[in-house]
Amino acid sequence: MDHIPLSHEASAGDCNKQTTSTLPPEVDNCLVNARFLHLATCTNNTPHVSLMNYTYLPPNTSPYSPEPLIIMTTNPSSKKWTNLSSNPAVSLLVHDWVSHRPPTSAGRRLSGGSPAPEHRSSLASLLLNLNTSAVSSISATISGEARLVAPGTEEEKFYREAHLENNTFEGEEGPSFGGRRESVVPAAAPAERRGSNEQDDEDVRVIVVAIRDVRISDWKGGVSDYVLVPSGENGAGVNGM
């Protein structure tokens, strides 16, 4: 029976460091398919973590930057915006692990949560494990500096529209993390968006983070670091620059 490691490999310094001109495929796939990420900000030595909707723009898909980008929105009265205004350093965590907690080998929850699920047949357990393995592999930590896009600019309009399109789903009203839900309505109703929600839209600010380095952790405890460099400068191999 597989079980998670109680600790990952030593990661205080660089871990299996590599330089690359493109994101590792598993990170690109994770950013394309995950719905939320965790945004960590800090000011006065007090950290703050927010669950955020986000939009991933692959390299050269933005007219304003050739780098891969993470787009988020918030209102200027939020804690994260206050932190970023004084300290733009951020850490982002995105993963493809499922949130479902499988039963333990003891068949009980030590935390005193919900009762243990009914016993599954061997076939049901096999299918569950196969499904979990297929979607549960890595977490990616992205470190960098957030840029607060100037409001009212064409750049802000471009990122806001891309973020709205990426986070409007059938049967939902729009993004619910990182901004006011009522300030974003489905793209299928532009007249409605321009009408009653026009004032709320003025309170939304755009945050852009360029992806320049990534740390990948897998469920077995392995850790690898990647530094993105412009195409043509990728002269280093594994374990060093």
PDB file of C-alpha atoms in Angstrom:
ATOM      1  CA  MET A   1       0.000   0.000   0.000  1.00  0.00           C
ATOM      2  CA  ASP A   2       1.406   3.405  -1.009  1.00  0.00           C
ATOM      3  CA  HIS A   3       1.582   6.079   1.645  1.00  0.00           C
ATOM      4  CA  ILE A   4       2.749   9.665   1.600  1.00  0.00           C
ATOM      5  CA  PRO A   5       6.229  10.478   2.917  1.00  0.00           C
ATOM      6  CA  LEU A   6       6.345  12.232   6.275  1.00  0.00           C
ATOM      7  CA  SER A   7       8.884  14.708   4.877  1.00  0.00           C
ATOM      8  CA  HIS A   8      10.184  15.878   1.509  1.00  0.00           C
ATOM      9  CA  GLU A   9      13.811  15.907   0.474  1.00  0.00           C
ATOM     10  CA  ALA A  10      15.973  18.717   1.861  1.00  0.00           C
ATOM     11  CA  SER A  11      14.852  21.894   0.120  1.00  0.00           C
ATOM     12  CA  ALA A  12      16.418  24.827   1.989  1.00  0.00           C
ATOM     13  CA  GLY A  13      18.685  25.485  -1.010  1.00  0.00           C
ATOM     14  CA  ASP A  14      18.484  24.669  -4.703  1.00  0.00           C
ATOM     15  CA  CYS A  15      17.050  21.244  -5.532  1.00  0.00           C
ATOM     16  CA  ASN A  16      18.026  19.541  -8.794  1.00  0.00           C
ATOM     17  CA  LYS A  17      18.152  23.000 -10.353  1.00  0.00           C
ATOM     18  CA  GLN A  18      17.684  23.334 -14.092  1.00  0.00           C
ATOM     19  CA  THR A  19      17.352  26.212 -16.525  1.00  0.00           C
ATOM     20  CA  THR A  20      14.782  26.029 -19.280  1.00  0.00           C
ATOM     21  CA  SER A  21      13.224  28.302 -21.885  1.00  0.00           C
ATOM     22  CA  THR A  22       9.791  26.702 -21.426  1.00  0.00           C
ATOM     23  CA  LEU A  23       7.762  25.622 -18.442  1.00  0.00           C
ATOM     24  CA  PRO A  24       7.970  21.905 -17.623  1.00  0.00           C
ATOM     25  CA  PRO A  25       4.984  20.156 -19.283  1.00  0.00           C
ATOM     26  CA  GLU A  26       3.525  19.045 -15.955  1.00  0.00           C
ATOM     27  CA  VAL A  27       3.493  22.648 -14.684  1.00  0.00           C
ATOM     28  CA  ASP A  28       1.970  23.975 -17.899  1.00  0.00           C
ATOM     29  CA  ASN A  29      -0.712  21.276 -17.754  1.00  0.00           C
ATOM     30  CA  CYS A  30      -1.414  22.013 -14.087  1.00  0.00           C
ATOM     31  CA  LEU A  31      -1.804  25.753 -14.726  1.00  0.00           C
ATOM     32  CA  VAL A  32      -4.126  25.104 -17.665  1.00  0.00           C
ATOM     33  CA  ASN A  33      -6.416  22.742 -15.755  1.00  0.00           C
ATOM     34  CA  ALA A  34      -6.449  23.872 -12.114  1.00  0.00           C
ATOM     35  CA  ARG A  35      -9.206  26.273 -11.131  1.00  0.00           C
ATOM     36  CA  PHE A  36      -7.719  28.013  -8.096  1.00  0.00           C
ATOM     37  CA  LEU A  37      -4.324  28.876  -6.677  1.00  0.00           C
ATOM     38  CA  HIS A  38      -3.072  30.155  -3.336  1.00  0.00           C
ATOM     39  CA  LEU A  39      -1.534  33.628  -3.292  1.00  0.00           C
ATOM     40  CA  ALA A  40       0.835  34.392  -0.405  1.00  0.00           C
ATOM     41  CA  THR A  41       1.681  38.016   0.394  1.00  0.00           C
ATOM     42  CA  CYS A  42       3.450  39.551   3.361  1.00  0.00           C
ATOM     43  CA  THR A  43       3.936  42.904   5.056  1.00  0.00           C
ATOM     44  CA  ASN A  44       5.532  43.779   8.402  1.00  0.00           C
ATOM     45  CA  ASN A  45       6.550  40.115   8.756  1.00  0.00           C
ATOM     46  CA  THR A  46       2.893  39.073   8.776  1.00  0.00           C
ATOM     47  CA  PRO A  47       2.026  36.567   6.018  1.00  0.00           C
ATOM     48  CA  HIS A  48      -1.375  36.395   4.367  1.00  0.00           C
ATOM     49  CA  VAL A  49      -2.738  33.649   2.084  1.00  0.00           C
ATOM     50  CA  SER A  50      -5.685  34.039  -0.297  1.00  0.00           C
ATOM     51  CA  LEU A  51      -7.525  31.507  -2.438  1.00  0.00           C
ATOM     52  CA  MET A  52      -7.734  33.035  -5.909  1.00  0.00           C
ATOM     53  CA  ASN A  53      -9.304  32.581  -9.291  1.00  0.00           C
ATOM     54  CA  TYR A  54      -6.567  33.052 -11.859  1.00  0.00           C
ATOM     55  CA  THR A  55      -5.847  33.060 -15.565  1.00  0.00           C
ATOM     56  CA  TYR A  56      -2.712  31.525 -17.033  1.00  0.00           C
ATOM     57  CA  LEU A  57      -1.368  33.146 -20.199  1.00  0.00           C
ATOM     58  CA  PRO A  58       1.312  31.008 -21.912  1.00  0.00           C
ATOM     59  CA  PRO A  59       4.431  32.697 -23.348  1.00  0.00           C
ATOM     60  CA  ASN A  60       3.880  35.234 -26.130  1.00  0.00           C
ATOM     61  CA  THR A  61       0.092  35.290 -25.747  1.00  0.00           C
ATOM     62  CA  SER A  62       0.087  38.758 -24.178  1.00  0.00           C
ATOM     63  CA  PRO A  63       0.980  41.801 -26.300  1.00  0.00           C
ATOM     64  CA  TYR A  64       2.521  43.316 -23.163  1.00  0.00           C
ATOM     65  CA  SER A  65       4.958  40.568 -22.148  1.00  0.00           C
ATOM     66  CA  PRO A  66       6.638  37.546 -23.791  1.00  0.00           C
ATOM     67  CA  GLU A  67       6.801  35.691 -20.462  1.00  0.00           C
ATOM     68  CA  PRO A  68       4.225  33.217 -19.125  1.00  0.00           C
ATOM     69  CA  LEU A  69       1.878  35.172 -16.868  1.00  0.00           C
ATOM     70  CA  ILE A  70      -0.572  34.659 -14.023  1.00  0.00           C
ATOM     71  CA  ILE A  71      -3.476  37.132 -13.971  1.00  0.00           C
ATOM     72  CA  MET A  72      -5.582  37.775 -10.863  1.00  0.00           C
ATOM     73  CA  THR A  73      -8.028  40.460  -9.783  1.00  0.00           C
ATOM     74  CA  THR A  74      -8.984  41.993  -6.464  1.00  0.00           C
ATOM     75  CA  ASN A  75     -10.491  45.164  -5.075  1.00  0.00           C
ATOM     76  CA  PRO A  76      -8.203  47.916  -3.736  1.00  0.00           C
ATOM     77  CA  SER A  77      -9.621  47.567  -0.226  1.00  0.00           C
ATOM     78  CA  SER A  78      -8.461  43.964   0.164  1.00  0.00           C
ATOM     79  CA  LYS A  79      -5.686  42.811   2.481  1.00  0.00           C
ATOM     80  CA  LYS A  80      -3.731  41.328  -0.421  1.00  0.00           C
ATOM     81  CA  TRP A  81      -3.787  44.632  -2.335  1.00  0.00           C
ATOM     82  CA  THR A  82      -2.602  46.529   0.735  1.00  0.00           C
ATOM     83  CA  ASN A  83       0.243  44.047   1.176  1.00  0.00           C
ATOM     84  CA  LEU A  84       1.244  44.158  -2.496  1.00  0.00           C
ATOM     85  CA  SER A  85       1.278  47.939  -2.506  1.00  0.00           C
ATOM     86  CA  SER A  86       4.115  47.913   0.036  1.00  0.00           C
ATOM     87  CA  ASN A  87       5.742  44.558  -0.778  1.00  0.00           C
ATOM     88  CA  PRO A  88       5.287  43.096  -4.293  1.00  0.00           C
ATOM     89  CA  ALA A  89       7.087  39.828  -3.467  1.00  0.00           C
ATOM     90  CA  VAL A  90       4.676  36.898  -3.759  1.00  0.00           C
ATOM     91  CA  SER A  91       4.570  33.136  -3.689  1.00  0.00           C
ATOM     92  CA  LEU A  92       1.920  31.205  -5.623  1.00  0.00           C
ATOM     93  CA  LEU A  93       0.944  27.589  -5.029  1.00  0.00           C
ATOM     94  CA  VAL A  94      -1.025  25.597  -7.581  1.00  0.00           C
ATOM     95  CA  HIS A  95      -1.588  21.844  -7.593  1.00  0.00           C
ATOM     96  CA  ASP A  96      -3.472  19.101  -9.374  1.00  0.00           C
ATOM     97  CA  TRP A  97      -4.193  17.038  -6.274  1.00  0.00           C
ATOM     98  CA  VAL A  98      -7.811  16.160  -5.663  1.00  0.00           C
ATOM     99  CA  SER A  99      -9.379  17.519  -2.482  1.00  0.00           C
ATOM    100  CA  HIS A 100     -11.175  14.246  -1.759  1.00  0.00           C
ATOM    101  CA  ARG A 101      -9.666  12.454   1.242  1.00  0.00           C
ATOM    102  CA  PRO A 102      -9.530   8.685   0.706  1.00  0.00           C
ATOM    103  CA  PRO A 103     -10.142   6.333   3.628  1.00  0.00           C
ATOM    104  CA  THR A 104      -7.151   5.500   5.809  1.00  0.00           C
ATOM    105  CA  SER A 105      -5.944   1.954   6.314  1.00  0.00           C
ATOM    106  CA  ALA A 106      -7.448   2.103   9.815  1.00  0.00           C
ATOM    107  CA  GLY A 107     -10.805   3.128   8.361  1.00  0.00           C
ATOM    108  CA  ARG A 108     -11.215   6.105  10.681  1.00  0.00           C
ATOM    109  CA  ARG A 109     -10.558   9.838  10.844  1.00  0.00           C
ATOM    110  CA  LEU A 110      -8.227  10.902  13.636  1.00  0.00           C
ATOM    111  CA  SER A 111      -9.522  14.469  13.376  1.00  0.00           C
ATOM    112  CA  GLY A 112     -12.997  13.428  14.469  1.00  0.00           C
ATOM    113  CA  GLY A 113     -14.571  14.471  11.170  1.00  0.00           C
ATOM    114  CA  SER A 114     -17.214  12.680   9.160  1.00  0.00           C
ATOM    115  CA  PRO A 115     -17.740   8.973   9.794  1.00  0.00           C
ATOM    116  CA  ALA A 116     -15.588   6.604   7.793  1.00  0.00           C
ATOM    117  CA  PRO A 117     -17.111   5.664   4.423  1.00  0.00           C
ATOM    118  CA  GLU A 118     -18.608   2.273   3.874  1.00  0.00           C
ATOM    119  CA  HIS A 119     -16.232  -0.506   2.884  1.00  0.00           C
ATOM    120  CA  ARG A 120     -15.524  -0.522  -0.848  1.00  0.00           C
ATOM    121  CA  SER A 121     -15.078  -3.595  -2.967  1.00  0.00           C
ATOM    122  CA  SER A 122     -11.601  -4.327  -4.316  1.00  0.00           C
ATOM    123  CA  LEU A 123     -12.696  -3.197  -7.785  1.00  0.00           C
ATOM    124  CA  ALA A 124     -14.137   0.092  -6.485  1.00  0.00           C
ATOM    125  CA  SER A 125     -10.960   0.790  -4.517  1.00  0.00           C
ATOM    126  CA  LEU A 126      -8.828   0.026  -7.576  1.00  0.00           C
ATOM    127  CA  LEU A 127     -10.845   2.399  -9.770  1.00  0.00           C
ATOM    128  CA  LEU A 128     -10.695   5.141  -7.124  1.00  0.00           C
ATOM    129  CA  ASN A 129      -6.934   4.763  -6.788  1.00  0.00           C
ATOM    130  CA  LEU A 130      -6.443   4.796 -10.560  1.00  0.00           C
ATOM    131  CA  ASN A 131      -8.552   7.927 -10.900  1.00  0.00           C
ATOM    132  CA  THR A 132      -6.754   9.655  -8.025  1.00  0.00           C
ATOM    133  CA  SER A 133      -3.338   8.734  -9.419  1.00  0.00           C
ATOM    134  CA  ALA A 134      -4.278  10.124 -12.814  1.00  0.00           C
ATOM    135  CA  VAL A 135      -5.007  13.604 -11.466  1.00  0.00           C
ATOM    136  CA  SER A 136      -2.792  13.757  -8.392  1.00  0.00           C
ATOM    137  CA  SER A 137       0.874  14.223  -9.120  1.00  0.00           C
ATOM    138  CA  ILE A 138       2.497  17.595  -8.373  1.00  0.00           C
ATOM    139  CA  SER A 139       2.306  20.958  -6.708  1.00  0.00           C
ATOM    140  CA  ALA A 140       4.122  23.954  -8.181  1.00  0.00           C
ATOM    141  CA  THR A 141       5.380  26.908  -6.146  1.00  0.00           C
ATOM    142  CA  ILE A 142       5.976  30.053  -8.194  1.00  0.00           C
ATOM    143  CA  SER A 143       7.987  32.892  -6.672  1.00  0.00           C
ATOM    144  CA  GLY A 144       8.232  36.378  -8.084  1.00  0.00           C
ATOM    145  CA  GLU A 145       7.041  39.949  -7.945  1.00  0.00           C
ATOM    146  CA  ALA A 146       3.486  41.045  -8.570  1.00  0.00           C
ATOM    147  CA  ARG A 147       2.864  44.027 -10.795  1.00  0.00           C
ATOM    148  CA  LEU A 148      -0.196  46.164 -10.124  1.00  0.00           C
ATOM    149  CA  VAL A 149      -1.537  47.177 -13.528  1.00  0.00           C
ATOM    150  CA  ALA A 150      -2.503  50.838 -13.843  1.00  0.00           C
ATOM    151  CA  PRO A 151      -6.304  51.199 -13.943  1.00  0.00           C
ATOM    152  CA  GLY A 152      -7.979  52.556 -17.048  1.00  0.00           C
ATOM    153  CA  THR A 153      -5.217  51.453 -19.432  1.00  0.00           C
ATOM    154  CA  GLU A 154      -5.493  49.253 -22.509  1.00  0.00           C
ATOM    155  CA  GLU A 155      -3.254  46.745 -20.755  1.00  0.00           C
ATOM    156  CA  GLU A 156      -5.659  46.497 -17.834  1.00  0.00           C
ATOM    157  CA  LYS A 157      -8.583  46.086 -20.231  1.00  0.00           C
ATOM    158  CA  PHE A 158      -6.806  43.248 -22.055  1.00  0.00           C
ATOM    159  CA  TYR A 159      -5.999  41.310 -18.870  1.00  0.00           C
ATOM    160  CA  ARG A 160      -9.391  41.919 -17.303  1.00  0.00           C
ATOM    161  CA  GLU A 161     -11.253  40.629 -20.359  1.00  0.00           C
ATOM    162  CA  ALA A 162      -8.982  37.577 -20.616  1.00  0.00           C
ATOM    163  CA  HIS A 163      -9.527  36.836 -16.925  1.00  0.00           C
ATOM    164  CA  LEU A 164     -13.287  37.256 -17.201  1.00  0.00           C
ATOM    165  CA  GLU A 165     -13.506  34.943 -20.209  1.00  0.00           C
ATOM    166  CA  ASN A 166     -11.358  32.295 -18.531  1.00  0.00           C
ATOM    167  CA  ASN A 167     -13.355  32.307 -15.284  1.00  0.00           C
ATOM    168  CA  THR A 168     -16.949  32.490 -16.483  1.00  0.00           C
ATOM    169  CA  PHE A 169     -18.533  29.045 -16.393  1.00  0.00           C
ATOM    170  CA  GLU A 170     -21.941  27.808 -17.421  1.00  0.00           C
ATOM    171  CA  GLY A 171     -24.440  28.115 -14.591  1.00  0.00           C
ATOM    172  CA  GLU A 172     -22.194  30.378 -12.498  1.00  0.00           C
ATOM    173  CA  GLU A 173     -22.169  34.122 -12.000  1.00  0.00           C
ATOM    174  CA  GLY A 174     -18.441  34.640 -12.380  1.00  0.00           C
ATOM    175  CA  PRO A 175     -15.264  34.651 -10.281  1.00  0.00           C
ATOM    176  CA  SER A 176     -15.877  34.346  -6.553  1.00  0.00           C
ATOM    177  CA  PHE A 177     -12.306  34.632  -5.243  1.00  0.00           C
ATOM    178  CA  GLY A 178     -10.065  37.654  -5.594  1.00  0.00           C
ATOM    179  CA  GLY A 179     -12.836  40.109  -6.426  1.00  0.00           C
ATOM    180  CA  ARG A 180     -16.505  40.846  -5.945  1.00  0.00           C
ATOM    181  CA  ARG A 181     -18.712  38.152  -7.412  1.00  0.00           C
ATOM    182  CA  GLU A 182     -21.352  40.732  -8.284  1.00  0.00           C
ATOM    183  CA  SER A 183     -18.814  42.809 -10.224  1.00  0.00           C
ATOM    184  CA  VAL A 184     -18.408  40.161 -12.912  1.00  0.00           C
ATOM    185  CA  VAL A 185     -21.270  38.702 -14.931  1.00  0.00           C
ATOM    186  CA  PRO A 186     -21.208  36.211 -17.830  1.00  0.00           C
ATOM    187  CA  ALA A 187     -19.742  37.452 -21.093  1.00  0.00           C
ATOM    188  CA  ALA A 188     -23.005  36.478 -22.793  1.00  0.00           C
ATOM    189  CA  ALA A 189     -24.667  39.522 -21.221  1.00  0.00           C
ATOM    190  CA  PRO A 190     -22.415  42.501 -22.114  1.00  0.00           C
ATOM    191  CA  ALA A 191     -25.243  45.028 -21.839  1.00  0.00           C
ATOM    192  CA  GLU A 192     -26.010  43.871 -18.317  1.00  0.00           C
ATOM    193  CA  ARG A 193     -22.321  44.028 -17.404  1.00  0.00           C
ATOM    194  CA  ARG A 194     -22.063  47.584 -18.711  1.00  0.00           C
ATOM    195  CA  GLY A 195     -25.200  48.563 -16.838  1.00  0.00           C
ATOM    196  CA  SER A 196     -25.817  47.728 -13.199  1.00  0.00           C
ATOM    197  CA  ASN A 197     -22.290  46.428 -12.562  1.00  0.00           C
ATOM    198  CA  GLU A 198     -20.377  49.274 -14.183  1.00  0.00           C
ATOM    199  CA  GLN A 199     -19.654  50.954 -10.859  1.00  0.00           C
ATOM    200  CA  ASP A 200     -18.476  47.702  -9.253  1.00  0.00           C
ATOM    201  CA  ASP A 201     -16.089  47.087 -12.162  1.00  0.00           C
ATOM    202  CA  GLU A 202     -14.344  50.339 -11.315  1.00  0.00           C
ATOM    203  CA  ASP A 203     -13.327  48.804  -7.977  1.00  0.00           C
ATOM    204  CA  VAL A 204     -11.536  45.822  -9.554  1.00  0.00           C
ATOM    205  CA  ARG A 205      -7.744  45.933  -9.874  1.00  0.00           C
ATOM    206  CA  VAL A 206      -5.560  43.633 -11.960  1.00  0.00           C
ATOM    207  CA  ILE A 207      -2.500  41.802 -10.597  1.00  0.00           C
ATOM    208  CA  VAL A 208       0.079  40.292 -12.977  1.00  0.00           C
ATOM    209  CA  VAL A 209       2.841  37.872 -11.962  1.00  0.00           C
ATOM    210  CA  ALA A 210       5.462  36.842 -14.527  1.00  0.00           C
ATOM    211  CA  ILE A 211       6.589  33.219 -14.086  1.00  0.00           C
ATOM    212  CA  ARG A 212      10.374  33.138 -13.856  1.00  0.00           C
ATOM    213  CA  ASP A 213      11.115  30.293 -11.457  1.00  0.00           C
ATOM    214  CA  VAL A 214       9.169  27.256 -10.312  1.00  0.00           C
ATOM    215  CA  ARG A 215       9.646  24.603  -7.652  1.00  0.00           C
ATOM    216  CA  ILE A 216       7.899  21.293  -8.309  1.00  0.00           C
ATOM    217  CA  SER A 217       7.060  18.908  -5.466  1.00  0.00           C
ATOM    218  CA  ASP A 218       5.616  15.491  -6.180  1.00  0.00           C
ATOM    219  CA  TRP A 219       3.547  13.294  -3.912  1.00  0.00           C
ATOM    220  CA  LYS A 220       6.526  11.021  -3.232  1.00  0.00           C
ATOM    221  CA  GLY A 221       8.550  13.845  -1.686  1.00  0.00           C
ATOM    222  CA  GLY A 222      10.735  14.750  -4.665  1.00  0.00           C
ATOM    223  CA  VAL A 223      11.602  18.420  -5.245  1.00  0.00           C
ATOM    224  CA  SER A 224      12.971  20.061  -8.416  1.00  0.00           C
ATOM    225  CA  ASP A 225      13.734  23.710  -9.211  1.00  0.00           C
ATOM    226  CA  TYR A 226      13.421  25.345 -12.628  1.00  0.00           C
ATOM    227  CA  VAL A 227      14.551  28.805 -13.718  1.00  0.00           C
ATOM    228  CA  LEU A 228      13.065  30.212 -16.916  1.00  0.00           C
ATOM    229  CA  VAL A 229      15.440  32.005 -19.287  1.00  0.00           C
ATOM    230  CA  PRO A 230      14.793  33.554 -22.714  1.00  0.00           C
ATOM    231  CA  SER A 231      14.953  31.162 -25.647  1.00  0.00           C
ATOM    232  CA  GLY A 232      18.533  30.707 -26.838  1.00  0.00           C
ATOM    233  CA  GLU A 233      20.042  31.239 -23.392  1.00  0.00           C
ATOM    234  CA  ASN A 234      19.269  27.764 -22.083  1.00  0.00           C
ATOM    235  CA  GLY A 235      22.866  26.637 -21.897  1.00  0.00           C
ATOM    236  CA  ALA A 236      22.783  24.867 -18.542  1.00  0.00           C
ATOM    237  CA  GLY A 237      21.754  21.324 -17.911  1.00  0.00           C
ATOM    238  CA  VAL A 238      20.556  19.453 -14.885  1.00  0.00           C
ATOM    239  CA  ASN A 239      21.843  20.358 -11.409  1.00  0.00           C
ATOM    240  CA  GLY A 240      23.194  23.788 -12.105  1.00  0.00           C
ATOM    241  CA  MET A 241      23.289  27.002 -14.038  1.00  0.00           C
TER     242      MET A 241
END
